[in-house]
Tab-separated table of C-alpha atoms and ligand atoms in Angstrom:
chain	number	residue	atom	x	y	z
A	1	MET	CA	-202.065	54.542	95.158
A	2	ARG	CA	-200.377	54.135	91.784
A	3	ALA	CA	-200.392	50.787	89.972
A	4	LEU	CA	-199.164	49.641	86.560
A	5	VAL	CA	-202.074	47.659	85.175
A	6	SER	CA	-203.076	45.481	82.259
A	7	LYS	CA	-206.416	46.584	80.819
A	8	THR	CA	-206.279	44.535	77.601
A	9	PRO	CA	-204.228	41.418	76.735
A	10	GLY	CA	-200.915	42.359	75.110
A	11	GLY	CA	-197.194	42.941	75.499
A	12	PRO	CA	-195.425	45.090	78.121
A	13	ASP	CA	-196.171	48.284	76.153
A	14	THR	CA	-199.896	47.816	76.885
A	15	LEU	CA	-199.424	48.375	80.646
A	16	GLU	CA	-200.858	51.652	81.966
A	17	LEU	CA	-200.015	53.642	85.091
A	18	THR	CA	-203.310	54.147	86.931
A	19	GLU	CA	-204.536	55.581	90.225
A	20	LEU	CA	-206.358	52.923	92.302
A	21	PRO	CA	-207.917	53.050	95.788
A	22	THR	CA	-205.803	51.739	98.698
A	23	PRO	CA	-206.597	48.016	99.028
A	24	GLU	CA	-208.826	47.150	101.972
A	25	LEU	CA	-207.194	45.391	104.916
A	26	THR	CA	-208.583	41.923	105.707
A	27	LYS	CA	-208.766	40.343	109.189
A	28	ASP	CA	-206.056	37.820	108.301
A	29	GLY	CA	-203.980	40.189	106.159
A	30	LEU	CA	-201.162	42.705	106.166
A	31	LEU	CA	-201.313	45.997	104.281
A	32	ILE	CA	-197.849	46.454	102.817
A	33	ASN	CA	-196.265	49.602	101.435
A	34	ILE	CA	-194.408	48.033	98.521
A	35	HIS	CA	-190.746	48.935	98.185
A	36	ALA	CA	-189.942	46.783	95.145
A	37	CYS	CA	-191.376	44.021	92.988
A	38	GLY	CA	-189.217	41.263	91.496
A	39	VAL	CA	-189.694	40.813	87.732
A	40	ASN	CA	-190.271	37.238	86.616
A	41	PHE	CA	-190.791	35.583	83.247
A	42	PRO	CA	-194.467	34.750	84.000
A	43	ASP	CA	-195.141	38.540	84.211
A	44	SER	CA	-194.682	38.556	80.431
A	45	LEU	CA	-197.185	35.709	80.023
A	46	ILE	CA	-199.928	36.754	82.454
A	47	ILE	CA	-200.459	40.127	80.731
A	48	GLN	CA	-200.953	38.329	77.390
A	49	ASP	CA	-203.415	35.767	78.851
A	50	ARG	CA	-200.788	33.065	78.196
A	51	TYR	CA	-200.267	32.035	81.829
A	52	GLN	CA	-202.049	29.290	83.792
A	53	PHE	CA	-203.908	31.965	85.838
A	54	LYS	CA	-205.995	34.628	84.091
A	55	PRO	CA	-206.981	37.351	86.601
A	56	PRO	CA	-209.948	39.615	85.824
A	57	ARG	CA	-208.878	42.988	84.332
A	58	PRO	CA	-207.709	45.503	85.188
A	59	PHE	CA	-204.910	43.886	87.201
A	60	ALA	CA	-201.291	44.690	87.975
A	61	PRO	CA	-198.764	41.922	87.216
A	62	GLY	CA	-195.964	41.144	89.687
A	63	ALA	CA	-195.727	38.003	91.797
A	64	GLU	CA	-193.225	38.867	94.541
A	65	ILE	CA	-192.768	41.998	96.595
A	66	SER	CA	-190.700	43.452	99.376
A	67	GLY	CA	-191.919	46.274	101.575
A	68	VAL	CA	-192.869	47.583	104.982
A	69	VAL	CA	-195.939	46.579	106.983
A	70	ALA	CA	-198.355	49.546	107.131
A	71	GLU	CA	-201.352	47.916	108.876
A	72	VAL	CA	-201.978	44.569	110.578
A	73	GLY	CA	-205.293	42.644	110.348
A	74	SER	CA	-207.276	42.143	113.568
A	75	GLU	CA	-206.717	38.354	113.614
A	76	VAL	CA	-203.003	38.481	112.777
A	77	SER	CA	-200.324	37.901	115.389
A	78	GLY	CA	-196.539	38.101	115.133
A	79	TRP	CA	-196.397	41.187	112.895
A	80	THR	CA	-196.105	44.897	113.771
A	81	VAL	CA	-196.290	48.092	111.743
A	82	GLY	CA	-192.839	48.904	110.369
A	83	ASP	CA	-191.677	45.269	109.963
A	84	HIS	CA	-189.832	44.512	106.740
A	85	VAL	CA	-191.479	41.804	104.721
A	86	VAL	CA	-191.432	39.745	101.510
A	87	ALA	CA	-194.334	37.870	99.982
A	88	THR	CA	-195.294	36.013	96.855
A	89	ILE	CA	-198.703	36.800	95.429
A	90	PRO	CA	-200.711	35.670	92.394
A	91	HIS	CA	-200.389	39.201	90.895
A	92	GLY	CA	-200.588	42.846	91.993
A	93	GLY	CA	-196.929	43.600	92.764
A	94	TYR	CA	-196.488	46.446	90.253
A	95	ALA	CA	-198.220	48.850	92.623
A	96	GLU	CA	-197.539	50.992	95.674
A	97	GLN	CA	-199.584	48.956	98.138
A	98	ILE	CA	-201.025	45.478	98.513
A	99	VAL	CA	-202.863	43.373	101.075
A	100	VAL	CA	-201.483	39.848	101.475
A	101	PRO	CA	-202.624	37.053	103.788
A	102	ALA	CA	-200.194	37.039	106.740
A	103	GLU	CA	-199.490	33.355	106.120
A	104	ALA	CA	-197.985	34.247	102.703
A	105	ALA	CA	-195.574	36.809	104.208
A	106	PHE	CA	-192.043	36.255	105.501
A	107	PRO	CA	-190.006	38.576	107.715
A	108	VAL	CA	-186.864	40.226	106.353
A	109	PRO	CA	-184.066	41.181	108.759
A	110	LYS	CA	-183.905	45.004	109.004
A	111	ASP	CA	-180.240	45.120	107.921
A	112	ARG	CA	-181.074	43.461	104.568
A	113	ASP	CA	-181.544	45.415	101.340
A	114	LEU	CA	-185.202	45.576	100.231
A	115	ASP	CA	-184.357	45.651	96.490
A	116	GLN	CA	-182.462	42.389	96.922
A	117	ALA	CA	-185.275	41.004	99.090
A	118	ALA	CA	-187.753	41.579	96.233
A	119	GLY	CA	-185.689	39.302	94.009
A	120	LEU	CA	-184.978	36.572	96.477
A	121	LEU	CA	-188.087	34.662	97.420
A	122	LEU	CA	-189.398	33.204	94.181
A	123	VAL	CA	-186.149	32.194	92.511
A	124	TYR	CA	-184.298	30.922	95.576
A	125	ALA	CA	-187.288	29.104	97.100
A	126	THR	CA	-188.007	27.469	93.727
A	127	THR	CA	-184.406	26.472	93.328
A	128	TYR	CA	-183.984	25.201	96.874
A	129	HIS	CA	-187.097	23.040	96.406
A	130	ALA	CA	-185.750	21.880	93.036
A	131	LEU	CA	-182.237	20.955	94.131
A	132	ALA	CA	-182.945	19.663	97.643
A	133	ASP	CA	-186.441	18.112	97.462
A	134	ARG	CA	-186.766	17.099	93.814
A	135	GLY	CA	-183.144	16.776	92.679
A	136	ASP	CA	-181.768	15.161	95.834
A	137	LEU	CA	-178.486	16.942	95.054
A	138	LYS	CA	-175.588	15.621	97.130
A	139	GLU	CA	-172.213	17.035	98.039
A	140	GLY	CA	-169.592	16.259	95.384
A	141	GLU	CA	-172.144	15.656	92.600
A	142	THR	CA	-172.019	17.486	89.274
A	143	LEU	CA	-174.837	19.960	88.602
A	144	LEU	CA	-175.434	21.298	85.077
A	145	VAL	CA	-177.462	24.545	85.059
A	146	LEU	CA	-179.008	25.851	81.817
A	147	GLY	CA	-179.821	29.574	81.511
A	148	ALA	CA	-177.400	29.912	84.405
A	149	ALA	CA	-177.300	33.721	84.492
A	150	GLY	CA	-181.091	34.191	84.572
A	151	GLY	CA	-183.212	34.592	87.712
A	152	VAL	CA	-183.647	30.977	88.784
A	153	GLY	CA	-180.459	29.935	86.933
A	154	LEU	CA	-178.129	32.156	88.945
A	155	ALA	CA	-179.870	31.042	92.150
A	156	ALA	CA	-179.133	27.433	91.098
A	157	VAL	CA	-175.447	28.246	90.635
A	158	GLU	CA	-175.219	29.795	94.114
A	159	LEU	CA	-177.301	27.182	95.921
A	160	GLY	CA	-175.570	24.349	94.040
A	161	LYS	CA	-172.217	25.618	95.298
A	162	ALA	CA	-173.601	26.148	98.813
A	163	MET	CA	-174.776	22.499	98.752
A	164	GLY	CA	-171.287	21.309	97.799
A	165	ALA	CA	-171.845	20.421	94.141
A	166	ARG	CA	-169.494	20.992	91.214
A	167	VAL	CA	-171.448	23.481	89.102
A	168	VAL	CA	-171.284	23.700	85.312
A	169	ALA	CA	-173.085	26.818	84.065
A	170	ALA	CA	-174.454	26.951	80.507
A	171	VAL	CA	-175.406	30.345	79.046
A	172	SER	CA	-175.777	32.206	75.751
A	173	SER	CA	-173.106	34.929	76.066
A	174	GLU	CA	-169.686	35.823	77.450
A	175	GLU	CA	-171.240	38.438	79.759
A	176	LYS	CA	-173.629	35.849	81.207
A	177	ALA	CA	-170.750	33.352	81.622
A	178	GLN	CA	-168.900	35.970	83.677
A	179	ALA	CA	-171.968	36.496	85.896
A	180	ALA	CA	-172.194	32.733	86.501
A	181	LYS	CA	-168.472	32.597	87.340
A	182	ASN	CA	-168.899	35.504	89.761
A	183	ALA	CA	-171.689	33.526	91.455
A	184	GLY	CA	-169.284	30.598	91.942
A	185	ALA	CA	-169.670	28.353	88.855
A	186	ASP	CA	-166.715	25.961	88.501
A	187	GLU	CA	-167.010	25.837	84.744
A	188	THR	CA	-168.996	27.678	82.079
A	189	LEU	CA	-169.990	26.911	78.524
A	190	ILE	CA	-171.585	29.157	75.946
A	191	TYR	CA	-174.279	27.675	73.726
A	192	GLY	CA	-175.699	29.022	70.475
A	193	ARG	CA	-179.216	30.284	69.872
A	194	GLN	CA	-181.956	27.869	68.802
A	195	PRO	CA	-183.398	26.534	66.521
A	196	PHE	CA	-180.879	23.668	66.181
A	197	ASP	CA	-180.872	21.136	63.360
A	198	LYS	CA	-179.823	17.521	64.089
A	199	ASP	CA	-176.098	18.204	63.660
A	200	GLN	CA	-176.182	21.326	65.845
A	201	SER	CA	-178.118	19.414	68.493
A	202	LYS	CA	-175.481	16.623	68.469
A	203	GLN	CA	-172.723	19.218	68.632
A	204	LEU	CA	-174.340	20.843	71.669
A	205	ALA	CA	-174.706	17.433	73.369
A	206	LYS	CA	-170.961	16.957	72.834
A	207	GLN	CA	-170.276	20.385	74.346
A	208	PHE	CA	-172.394	19.533	77.425
A	209	LYS	CA	-170.714	16.101	77.784
A	210	GLN	CA	-167.247	17.608	77.612
A	211	ALA	CA	-168.076	20.222	80.234
A	212	VAL	CA	-169.720	17.875	82.759
A	213	GLY	CA	-167.101	15.130	82.351
A	214	PRO	CA	-167.155	11.402	81.474
A	215	ASN	CA	-169.687	10.378	84.169
A	216	GLY	CA	-172.269	12.928	83.053
A	217	ALA	CA	-174.252	15.403	85.160
A	218	ASP	CA	-175.899	13.943	88.260
A	219	VAL	CA	-178.473	16.726	88.282
A	220	ILE	CA	-179.540	18.938	85.374
A	221	TYR	CA	-181.462	22.130	86.210
A	222	ASP	CA	-183.431	23.265	83.162
A	223	PRO	CA	-185.356	26.562	83.318
A	224	VAL	CA	-185.003	27.053	79.528
A	225	GLY	CA	-186.516	24.065	77.640
A	226	GLY	CA	-186.834	24.271	73.850
A	227	ASP	CA	-184.043	22.815	71.713
A	228	TYR	CA	-181.650	22.894	74.706
A	229	CYS	CA	-183.384	20.028	76.518
A	230	GLU	CA	-182.467	16.997	74.411
A	231	PRO	CA	-178.716	17.756	74.144
A	232	ALA	CA	-178.611	18.371	77.906
A	233	LEU	CA	-180.466	15.126	78.653
A	234	ARG	CA	-177.845	13.298	76.558
A	235	ALA	CA	-175.238	14.562	79.062
A	236	CYS	CA	-177.121	13.128	82.063
A	237	ALA	CA	-175.342	10.633	84.348
A	238	TRP	CA	-176.525	7.078	85.047
A	239	GLU	CA	-179.395	7.479	87.552
A	240	GLY	CA	-179.178	11.256	87.109
A	241	ARG	CA	-182.100	13.624	87.770
A	242	TYR	CA	-183.305	16.030	85.065
A	243	LEU	CA	-185.260	18.889	86.658
A	244	VAL	CA	-187.952	20.516	84.512
A	245	VAL	CA	-188.263	24.109	85.769
A	246	GLY	CA	-189.460	26.349	82.910
A	247	PHE	CA	-189.839	26.853	79.185
A	248	PRO	CA	-188.975	30.367	77.928
A	249	ALA	CA	-187.510	28.657	74.828
A	250	GLY	CA	-190.570	26.420	74.341
A	251	ILE	CA	-191.926	23.134	75.739
A	252	PRO	CA	-189.536	20.329	74.725
A	253	THR	CA	-190.457	16.748	73.816
A	254	PRO	CA	-187.258	14.746	74.408
A	255	PRO	CA	-187.042	11.109	73.207
A	256	LEU	CA	-187.913	8.935	76.217
A	257	ASN	CA	-185.494	6.185	75.184
A	258	LEU	CA	-182.775	8.423	76.666
A	259	THR	CA	-184.234	7.884	80.155
A	260	LEU	CA	-184.012	4.111	79.642
A	261	LEU	CA	-180.431	4.262	78.346
A	262	LYS	CA	-179.329	6.348	81.331
A	263	GLY	CA	-181.593	4.869	83.991
A	264	CYS	CA	-182.376	8.503	84.768
A	265	ASP	CA	-185.424	10.413	85.988
A	266	ILE	CA	-187.141	13.443	84.514
A	267	ARG	CA	-188.659	15.277	87.492
A	268	GLY	CA	-191.076	18.206	87.402
A	269	VAL	CA	-190.597	21.185	89.704
A	270	PHE	CA	-193.595	23.365	90.656
A	271	TRP	CA	-192.684	25.452	93.670
A	272	GLY	CA	-196.048	27.281	93.962
A	273	ALA	CA	-197.964	23.991	94.215
A	274	HIS	CA	-195.400	22.568	96.647
A	275	ALA	CA	-195.702	25.684	98.867
A	276	ALA	CA	-199.521	25.398	98.861
A	277	ARG	CA	-199.488	21.654	99.631
A	278	ASP	CA	-196.775	21.732	102.280
A	279	PRO	CA	-196.616	25.260	103.758
A	280	LYS	CA	-194.664	24.066	106.822
A	281	ALA	CA	-191.832	22.600	104.726
A	282	ASN	CA	-191.840	25.705	102.526
A	283	ARG	CA	-191.586	28.034	105.547
A	284	GLU	CA	-188.677	25.978	106.893
A	285	SER	CA	-186.874	26.223	103.546
A	286	ILE	CA	-187.415	30.000	103.416
A	287	ASP	CA	-186.103	30.374	106.991
A	288	LYS	CA	-182.984	28.486	105.857
A	289	LEU	CA	-182.624	30.796	102.829
A	290	MET	CA	-182.927	33.917	105.016
A	291	THR	CA	-180.196	32.534	107.288
A	292	MET	CA	-177.985	31.714	104.276
A	293	TRP	CA	-178.507	35.284	103.048
A	294	SER	CA	-177.662	36.798	106.452
A	295	ASP	CA	-174.574	34.547	106.673
A	296	GLY	CA	-173.394	35.637	103.212
A	297	LYS	CA	-173.764	32.123	101.713
A	298	ILE	CA	-176.079	33.529	99.058
A	299	ASN	CA	-176.070	37.050	97.688
A	300	PRO	CA	-178.948	37.657	95.258
A	301	LEU	CA	-177.784	39.756	92.297
A	302	VAL	CA	-180.078	42.626	91.287
A	303	SER	CA	-178.489	43.837	88.069
A	304	LYS	CA	-180.991	46.556	87.145
A	305	THR	CA	-183.943	48.456	88.601
A	306	TRP	CA	-186.759	50.425	86.956
A	307	PRO	CA	-189.266	52.860	88.480
A	308	LEU	CA	-192.863	51.646	88.629
A	309	GLU	CA	-194.004	53.707	85.641
A	310	GLN	CA	-191.390	51.967	83.433
A	311	GLY	CA	-192.187	48.446	84.664
A	312	GLY	CA	-193.082	47.381	81.115
A	313	GLU	CA	-189.460	47.993	80.068
A	314	ALA	CA	-188.288	45.653	82.822
A	315	ILE	CA	-190.547	42.881	81.518
A	316	GLN	CA	-189.309	43.528	77.955
A	317	TRP	CA	-185.722	43.177	79.254
A	318	LEU	CA	-186.513	39.565	80.248
A	319	ILE	CA	-188.313	38.834	76.983
A	320	ASP	CA	-185.244	40.132	75.092
A	321	ARG	CA	-183.071	37.677	77.086
A	322	LYS	CA	-181.002	40.545	78.480
A	323	ALA	CA	-181.589	40.055	82.210
A	324	ILE	CA	-178.731	38.908	84.409
A	325	GLY	CA	-179.762	37.625	87.823
A	326	LYS	CA	-182.806	39.596	88.946
A	327	VAL	CA	-184.270	42.872	87.788
A	328	VAL	CA	-186.762	44.700	89.989
A	329	VAL	CA	-189.326	47.484	89.737
A	330	THR	CA	-189.264	49.989	92.602
A	331	THR	CA	-191.936	52.371	93.843
A	332	LYS	CA	-189.431	55.091	94.826
B	1	LIG	N1	-191.236	25.592	88.153
B	1	LIG	C1	-191.350	26.590	88.999
B	1	LIG	O1	-191.833	26.447	90.114
B	1	LIG	C2	-190.844	27.929	88.541
B	1	LIG	C3	-190.631	28.960	89.449
B	1	LIG	C4	-190.073	30.181	88.977
B	1	LIG	C5	-189.803	30.320	87.612
B	1	LIG	N2	-190.102	29.284	86.768
B	1	LIG	C6	-189.839	29.394	85.326
B	1	LIG	O2	-188.452	29.418	85.090
B	1	LIG	C7	-188.225	30.067	83.836
B	1	LIG	C8	-187.123	31.096	84.013
B	1	LIG	O3	-187.603	32.126	84.861
B	1	LIG	P1	-186.659	33.356	85.245
B	1	LIG	O4	-187.502	34.278	86.039
B	1	LIG	O5	-185.391	32.843	85.783
B	1	LIG	O6	-186.432	34.010	83.814
B	1	LIG	P2	-185.135	34.733	83.222
B	1	LIG	O7	-184.420	35.473	84.285
B	1	LIG	O8	-185.616	35.455	82.029
B	1	LIG	O9	-184.188	33.513	82.783
B	1	LIG	C9	-184.523	32.647	81.736
B	1	LIG	C10	-183.278	32.271	80.960
B	1	LIG	O10	-183.699	31.426	79.877
B	1	LIG	C11	-182.819	31.593	78.777
B	1	LIG	N3	-183.597	31.663	77.517
B	1	LIG	C12	-183.456	30.823	76.486
B	1	LIG	N4	-184.316	31.126	75.513
B	1	LIG	C13	-185.026	32.175	75.926
B	1	LIG	C14	-186.062	32.952	75.334
B	1	LIG	N5	-186.550	32.664	74.145
B	1	LIG	N6	-186.552	33.997	76.047
B	1	LIG	C15	-186.084	34.294	77.289
B	1	LIG	N7	-185.085	33.580	77.888
B	1	LIG	C16	-184.563	32.539	77.200
B	1	LIG	C17	-182.015	32.882	79.041
B	1	LIG	O11	-180.671	32.468	79.318
B	1	LIG	P3	-179.611	32.308	78.114
B	1	LIG	O12	-179.725	33.539	77.278
B	1	LIG	O13	-178.313	32.184	78.834
B	1	LIG	O14	-180.032	31.062	77.402
B	1	LIG	C18	-182.593	33.457	80.331
B	1	LIG	O15	-181.570	33.971	81.165
B	1	LIG	C19	-189.567	30.675	83.406
B	1	LIG	O16	-190.151	29.835	82.428
B	1	LIG	C20	-190.377	30.645	84.685
B	1	LIG	O17	-191.772	30.554	84.429
B	1	LIG	C21	-190.591	28.123	87.209
């Protein structure tokens, strides 16, 4: 099978298309013919040895796949050859085949698009966990989403609306604002590019406060970090919840006196650890997401696809801040 692998630490241009043996089926596993692999920001980090996991080389990046079951392990029940499937994996998605433990796989209804499926699991499951379990988002509350046209950001706009919140989407361009509006955002604001000096930071806080309204944002979903964090935190409501999701713009260090002044919480979100610690709750959430997808309540946006051999370009697209919704790498 073909795989796009990292042989030395470096950027997306260091990935090489290589022929590898078909992975060996395990007793508890499924051999999957990969249809597509969702591209995620950590793909850019893992190939540079800048991620929390450092797999031995050579390895293919790619943490979520869709595909078709090709073989079923001897101890696995509930799966048959030909089933459509999605799974998250530590790495290995930029390839034509993979073996995953059956317990990490989720069925996809046959009428659903497998490109879309490849971009659904990680961002929507993360965001559902963030908004429902960590953010305690309630109907009628105001949700401020940063990076609202990115992978997890756009999922937050859609799920926030599906949960009955008023959604304010913050993004860096007109095109991204339009994507957030299309996904249901009630209001959008366009922020500048960091770094911000003190005055620019205050100005951005004012912009956030105006957009969320006089009571502030009950929940803030932050998958961006960097200089965007402090101005957003200043727009938090009394007893609001600030959700720490990711840091493509850098790890922020906001002044903690703001949490005292607002009686608010800063809450970390780590979906992978949650899924490992409470697989039953995670499976229930994913079942709910699949139903929402089938019912048309969510509609994951795949804005661009690349063939496997050009997977590095897809990762570069995210690094260059160009991605809207999800981009995926396909094996066809
Ligand atoms: N906590 C968890 O469990 C969990 C799960 C999944 C993902 N994540 C994290 O969430 C973050 C976003 O992931 P994603 O897959 O949604 O990525 P993405 O599609 O690239 O979205 C990230 C957004 O961040 C904004 N951004 C600001 N500065 C940036 C920079 N210097 N480089 C790139 N983007 C920048 C961009 O929006 P604007 O241009 O509009 O600002 C971009 O749309 C990543 O850090 C990822 O590791 C966390």
